[in-house]
Structures are given as structure tokens and as C-alpha cells.
XYZ file of C-alpha atoms in Angstrom:
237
model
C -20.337 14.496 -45.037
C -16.692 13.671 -46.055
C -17.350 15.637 -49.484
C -18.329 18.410 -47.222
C -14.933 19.473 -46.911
C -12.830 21.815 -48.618
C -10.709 19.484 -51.142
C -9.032 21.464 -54.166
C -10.632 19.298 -56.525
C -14.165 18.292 -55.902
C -15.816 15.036 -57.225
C -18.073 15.455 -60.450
C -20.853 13.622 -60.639
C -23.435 13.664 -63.915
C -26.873 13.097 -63.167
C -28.689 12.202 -66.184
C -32.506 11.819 -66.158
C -35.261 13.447 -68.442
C -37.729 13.906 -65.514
C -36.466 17.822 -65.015
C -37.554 18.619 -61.519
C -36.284 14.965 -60.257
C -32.868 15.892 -62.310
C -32.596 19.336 -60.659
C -33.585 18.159 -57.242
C -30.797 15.524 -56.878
C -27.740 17.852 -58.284
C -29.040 20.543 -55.987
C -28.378 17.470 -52.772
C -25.578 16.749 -54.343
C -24.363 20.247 -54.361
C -25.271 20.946 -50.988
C -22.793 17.920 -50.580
C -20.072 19.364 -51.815
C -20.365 17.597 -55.152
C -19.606 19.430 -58.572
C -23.014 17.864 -59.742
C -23.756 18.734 -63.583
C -27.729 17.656 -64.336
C -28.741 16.540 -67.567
C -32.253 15.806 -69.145
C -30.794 14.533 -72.978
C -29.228 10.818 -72.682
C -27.967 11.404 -76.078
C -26.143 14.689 -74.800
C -25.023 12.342 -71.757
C -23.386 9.990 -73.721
C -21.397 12.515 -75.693
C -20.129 14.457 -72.803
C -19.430 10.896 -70.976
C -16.787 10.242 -73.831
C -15.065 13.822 -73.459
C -15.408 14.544 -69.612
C -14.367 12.851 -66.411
C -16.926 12.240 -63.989
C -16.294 10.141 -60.624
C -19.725 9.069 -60.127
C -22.856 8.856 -62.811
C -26.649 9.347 -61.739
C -28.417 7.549 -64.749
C -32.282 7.136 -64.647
C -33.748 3.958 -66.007
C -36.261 4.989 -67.976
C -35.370 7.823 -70.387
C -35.891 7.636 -74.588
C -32.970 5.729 -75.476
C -30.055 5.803 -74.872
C -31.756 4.731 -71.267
C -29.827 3.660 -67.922
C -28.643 0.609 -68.849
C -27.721 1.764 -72.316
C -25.597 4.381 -70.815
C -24.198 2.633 -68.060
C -22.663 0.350 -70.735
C -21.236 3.033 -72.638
C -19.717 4.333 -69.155
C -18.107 0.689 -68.315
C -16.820 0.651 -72.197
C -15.485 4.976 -72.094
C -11.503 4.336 -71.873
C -12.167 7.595 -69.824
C -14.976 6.871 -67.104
C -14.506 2.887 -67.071
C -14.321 2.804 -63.560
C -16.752 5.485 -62.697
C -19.245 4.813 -59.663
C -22.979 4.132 -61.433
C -25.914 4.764 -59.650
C -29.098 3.569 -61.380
C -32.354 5.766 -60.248
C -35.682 3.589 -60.466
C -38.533 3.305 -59.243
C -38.899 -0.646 -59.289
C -37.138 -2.823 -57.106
C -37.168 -5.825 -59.619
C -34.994 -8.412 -58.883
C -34.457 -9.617 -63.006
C -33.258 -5.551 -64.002
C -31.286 -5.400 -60.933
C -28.950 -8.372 -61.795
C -29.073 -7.104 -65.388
C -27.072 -3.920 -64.112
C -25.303 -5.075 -61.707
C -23.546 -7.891 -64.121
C -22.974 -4.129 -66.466
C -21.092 -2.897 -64.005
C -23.875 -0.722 -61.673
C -23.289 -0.134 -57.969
C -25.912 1.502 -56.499
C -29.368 2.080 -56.950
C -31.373 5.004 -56.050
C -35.295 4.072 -55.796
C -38.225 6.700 -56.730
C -39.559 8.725 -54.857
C -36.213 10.476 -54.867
C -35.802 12.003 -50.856
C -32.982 14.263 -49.887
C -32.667 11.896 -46.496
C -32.549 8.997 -49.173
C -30.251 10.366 -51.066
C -27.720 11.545 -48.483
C -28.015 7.859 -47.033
C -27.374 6.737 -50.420
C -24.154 8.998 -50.591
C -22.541 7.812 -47.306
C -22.644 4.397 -48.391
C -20.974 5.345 -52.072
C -18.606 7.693 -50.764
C -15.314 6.041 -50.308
C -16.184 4.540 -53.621
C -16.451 8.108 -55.443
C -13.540 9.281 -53.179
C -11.254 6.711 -54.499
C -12.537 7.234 -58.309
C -11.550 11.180 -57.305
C -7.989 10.066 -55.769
C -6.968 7.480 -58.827
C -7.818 10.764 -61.221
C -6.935 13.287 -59.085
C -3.486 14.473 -61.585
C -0.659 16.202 -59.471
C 2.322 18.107 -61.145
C 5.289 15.422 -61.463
C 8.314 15.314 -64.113
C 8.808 11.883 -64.617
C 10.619 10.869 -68.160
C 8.366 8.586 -70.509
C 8.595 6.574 -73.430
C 5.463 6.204 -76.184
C 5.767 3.775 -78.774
C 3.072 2.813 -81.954
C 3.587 1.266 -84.730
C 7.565 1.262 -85.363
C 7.414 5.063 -83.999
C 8.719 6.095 -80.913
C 8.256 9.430 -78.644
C 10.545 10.512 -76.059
C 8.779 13.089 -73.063
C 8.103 14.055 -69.715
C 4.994 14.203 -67.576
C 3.047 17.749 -66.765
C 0.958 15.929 -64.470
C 0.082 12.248 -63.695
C -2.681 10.339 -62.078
C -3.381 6.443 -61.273
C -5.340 7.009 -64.835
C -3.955 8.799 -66.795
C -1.169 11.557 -68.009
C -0.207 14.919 -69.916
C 3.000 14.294 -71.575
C 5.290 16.779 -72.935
C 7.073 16.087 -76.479
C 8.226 17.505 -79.463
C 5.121 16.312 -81.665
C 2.113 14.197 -81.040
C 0.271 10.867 -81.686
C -3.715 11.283 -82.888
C -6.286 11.178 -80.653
C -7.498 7.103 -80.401
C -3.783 5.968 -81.154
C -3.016 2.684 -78.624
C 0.833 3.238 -77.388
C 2.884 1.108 -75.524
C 3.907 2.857 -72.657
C 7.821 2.860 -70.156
C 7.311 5.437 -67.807
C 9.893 5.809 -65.024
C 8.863 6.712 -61.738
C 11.900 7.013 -59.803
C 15.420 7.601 -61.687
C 17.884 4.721 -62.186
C 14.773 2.165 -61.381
C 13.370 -0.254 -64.251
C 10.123 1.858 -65.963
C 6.826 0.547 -65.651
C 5.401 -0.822 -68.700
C 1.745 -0.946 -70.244
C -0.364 0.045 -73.086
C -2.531 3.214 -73.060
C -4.821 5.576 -75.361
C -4.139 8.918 -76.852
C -7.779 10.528 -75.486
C -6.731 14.093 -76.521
C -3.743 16.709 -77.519
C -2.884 20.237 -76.591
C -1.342 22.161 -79.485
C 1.567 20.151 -81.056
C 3.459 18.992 -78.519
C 0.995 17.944 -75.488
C -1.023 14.410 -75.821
C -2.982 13.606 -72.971
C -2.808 9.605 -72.091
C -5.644 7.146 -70.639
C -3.823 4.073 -68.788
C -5.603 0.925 -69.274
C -2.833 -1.413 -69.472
C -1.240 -1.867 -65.669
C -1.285 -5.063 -63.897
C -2.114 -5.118 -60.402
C 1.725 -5.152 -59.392
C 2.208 -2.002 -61.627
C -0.860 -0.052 -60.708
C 0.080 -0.633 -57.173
C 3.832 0.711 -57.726
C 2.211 3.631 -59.219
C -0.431 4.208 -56.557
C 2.511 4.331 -53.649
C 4.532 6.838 -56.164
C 1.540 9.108 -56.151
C -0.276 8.622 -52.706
C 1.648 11.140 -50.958
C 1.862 14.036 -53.715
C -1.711 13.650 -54.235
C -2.348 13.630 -50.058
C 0.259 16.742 -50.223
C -2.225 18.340 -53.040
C -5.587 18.080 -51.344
């Protein structure tokens, strides 16, 4: 298994369903994959921690008192934090009508009742790369990089702590709220034009810490920023 192996940061991955024993049972195979699984039986509690936490991959059983699979998986695709999460629906009916109904949400996989560890594992190989690459484009490595945050009229003036392909903890001398949209010129290499995109304040440590969601790069930019970070992130695994 390629989670198996001894990476400094291993993927989460939230499995939500209200069926105890099935919700166990799947973050214990998960575990023994070398997943930080997290099980859940409250969809309500689910949907709170899906706002505050990261996760690279969701388990979400269809059928739970609302909110139910579908209901979550659209609050995942909508989170400005686990947008581009991996979704695995668990059911136990291969109907052709719900299946396009999540996959047009945003759903991936599916993972059909009775739940089997040799299922499951199956399941995993063919999601990995997908979870892998949610890991890598949130995987934060320790960078100074000098960055500019502007909202309404008001402008900050930082550096990074850390940075990832989604996000950043930037240093300043006081903060926006949490929720704030900023427009965002972040240089990556000195003396070269910044890269520049809107983001979300999603949190703030003490006064002078705001931690950043990106949402606003173009393909061009994301990619620029993918090649700046590739190699400390392959250097910090």
C-alpha cells in the first residue's frame, strides 16, 4: 500500500456513518493502511468538524438522519477548506439515478454494502493517487516568501510561516477576521512579478498570524506555485 509508508504527514480521512460497527470497521482498514482515519456516527458533528478540519478524503454513508451523504458531500464541495477533498459515498444500492446524482455533486467513489476489508483495500488502491495528491496540494512546508493582503481599501504587508498549493500562515503586525475575502500578491521568488488571486481568512493565531485558504489561482498560477513547492514538499516527506 503506498500509504503504508512512513510519510511525516499522513492522509486524514473522516468516515462518517451512524451504523457504529460498519463506522469502526472501515477506520480500523483504514488505519491498518496507514491512514489517520477519524470515525464518526453524528452527520451533524461531521459537518461541523468538516468546516474547521482538513481531511484529504471523506467516507460519507448514504443513509444517515440528515444531514445524509449527499447532504454532506455538498457541504464538502462548498467548505473553502475541503473543496477538493476525495468523497467516497458508502451504499448499499447500486442505483444508477443516485449515482449520477453524486457524481454531478462532486463524489468519486463509491463503496457498496456489505463493507469487506478486501473491498475496501481494492477500493483504496484505485483512490490513492487521488488522496495522495489532495495530501501533497495541503501538505504546508516552512517557506519565507513576502506577501501582500488587501480588503476593502486596507492593506497588510507579511511573510509566510508555511505555504501549501492551498493555503498559507502569514506573519503580520495585525490581522483580518476570520471569513474576510483578500486579494492576494504573493512573491515566490525575489525580483519576479507576484502571483495574484483572491483568498479567505479561515482562521488567526493570536494577533498577528491569519491563516489563508487560496481559491483564486488560475491554472497558469496554481501551476507556478505547484513547481515552487514540489521539491520542498518532496524534501519534507
Amino acid at each position: 500500500m503506498g500509504h503504508a509508508r512512513n510519510d511525516s504527514v499522513p492522509s486524514r480521512v473522516l468516515v462518517v456513518d451512524d451504523d457504529a460497527p460498519s463506522c469502526e470497521l472501515i477506520a480500523e482498514i483504514l488505519r491498518s493502511a496507514g491512514f489517520d482515519a477519524i470515525p464518526l456516527t453524528n452527520s451533524r458533528e461531521a459537518s461541523e468538524r468538516l468546516t474547521k478540519e482538513k481531511f484529504h478524503a471523506v467516507f460519507l454513508d448514504m443513509r444517515m438522519p440528515p444531514p445524509d451523504g449527499l447532504q454532506l458531500a455538498r457541504h464538502v464541495r462548498a467548505s473553502h477548506m475541503n473543496a477538493s477533498t476525495v468523497i467516497i459515498i458508502i451504499t448499499g444500492e447500486q442505483e444508477r439515478t443516485l449515482m449520477k446524482r453524486a457524481f454531478d455533486i462532486g463524489v468519486e467513489f463509491f463503496l457498496f454494502k456489505p463493507v469487506e476489508r478486501h473491498k475496501l483495500l481494492k477500493l483504496i488502491r484505485v483512490a490513492e493517487n487521488s488522496i495522495e495528491r489532495e495530501r501533497r496540494r495541503f501538505t504546508r512546508v516552512p517557506v519565507r516568501c513576502v506577501v501582500l493582503l488587501e480588503s476593502n481599501g486596507k492593506q497588510l504587508e507579511g511573510t509566510t510561516v508555511d505555504l501549501s498549493s492551498g493555503g498559507m500562515l502569514v506573519r503580520s503586525y495585525l490581522v483580518f477576521p476570520v471569513g474576510t475575502l483578500v486579494k492576494v500578491k504573493l512573491e515566490l521568488w525575489p525580483g519576479t512579478p507576484p502571483l495574484q488571486f483572491e483568498a479567505h481568512v479561515v482562521r488567526t493565531v493570536g494577533t498577528d498570524c491569519l491563516g489563508v485558504q487560496l481559491n483564486g489561482l488560475d491554472t497558469k498560477q496554481a501551476a507556478q506555485l505547484q513547481e515552487f513547492l514540489l521539491p520542498l514538499i518532496l524534501a519534507a516527506t
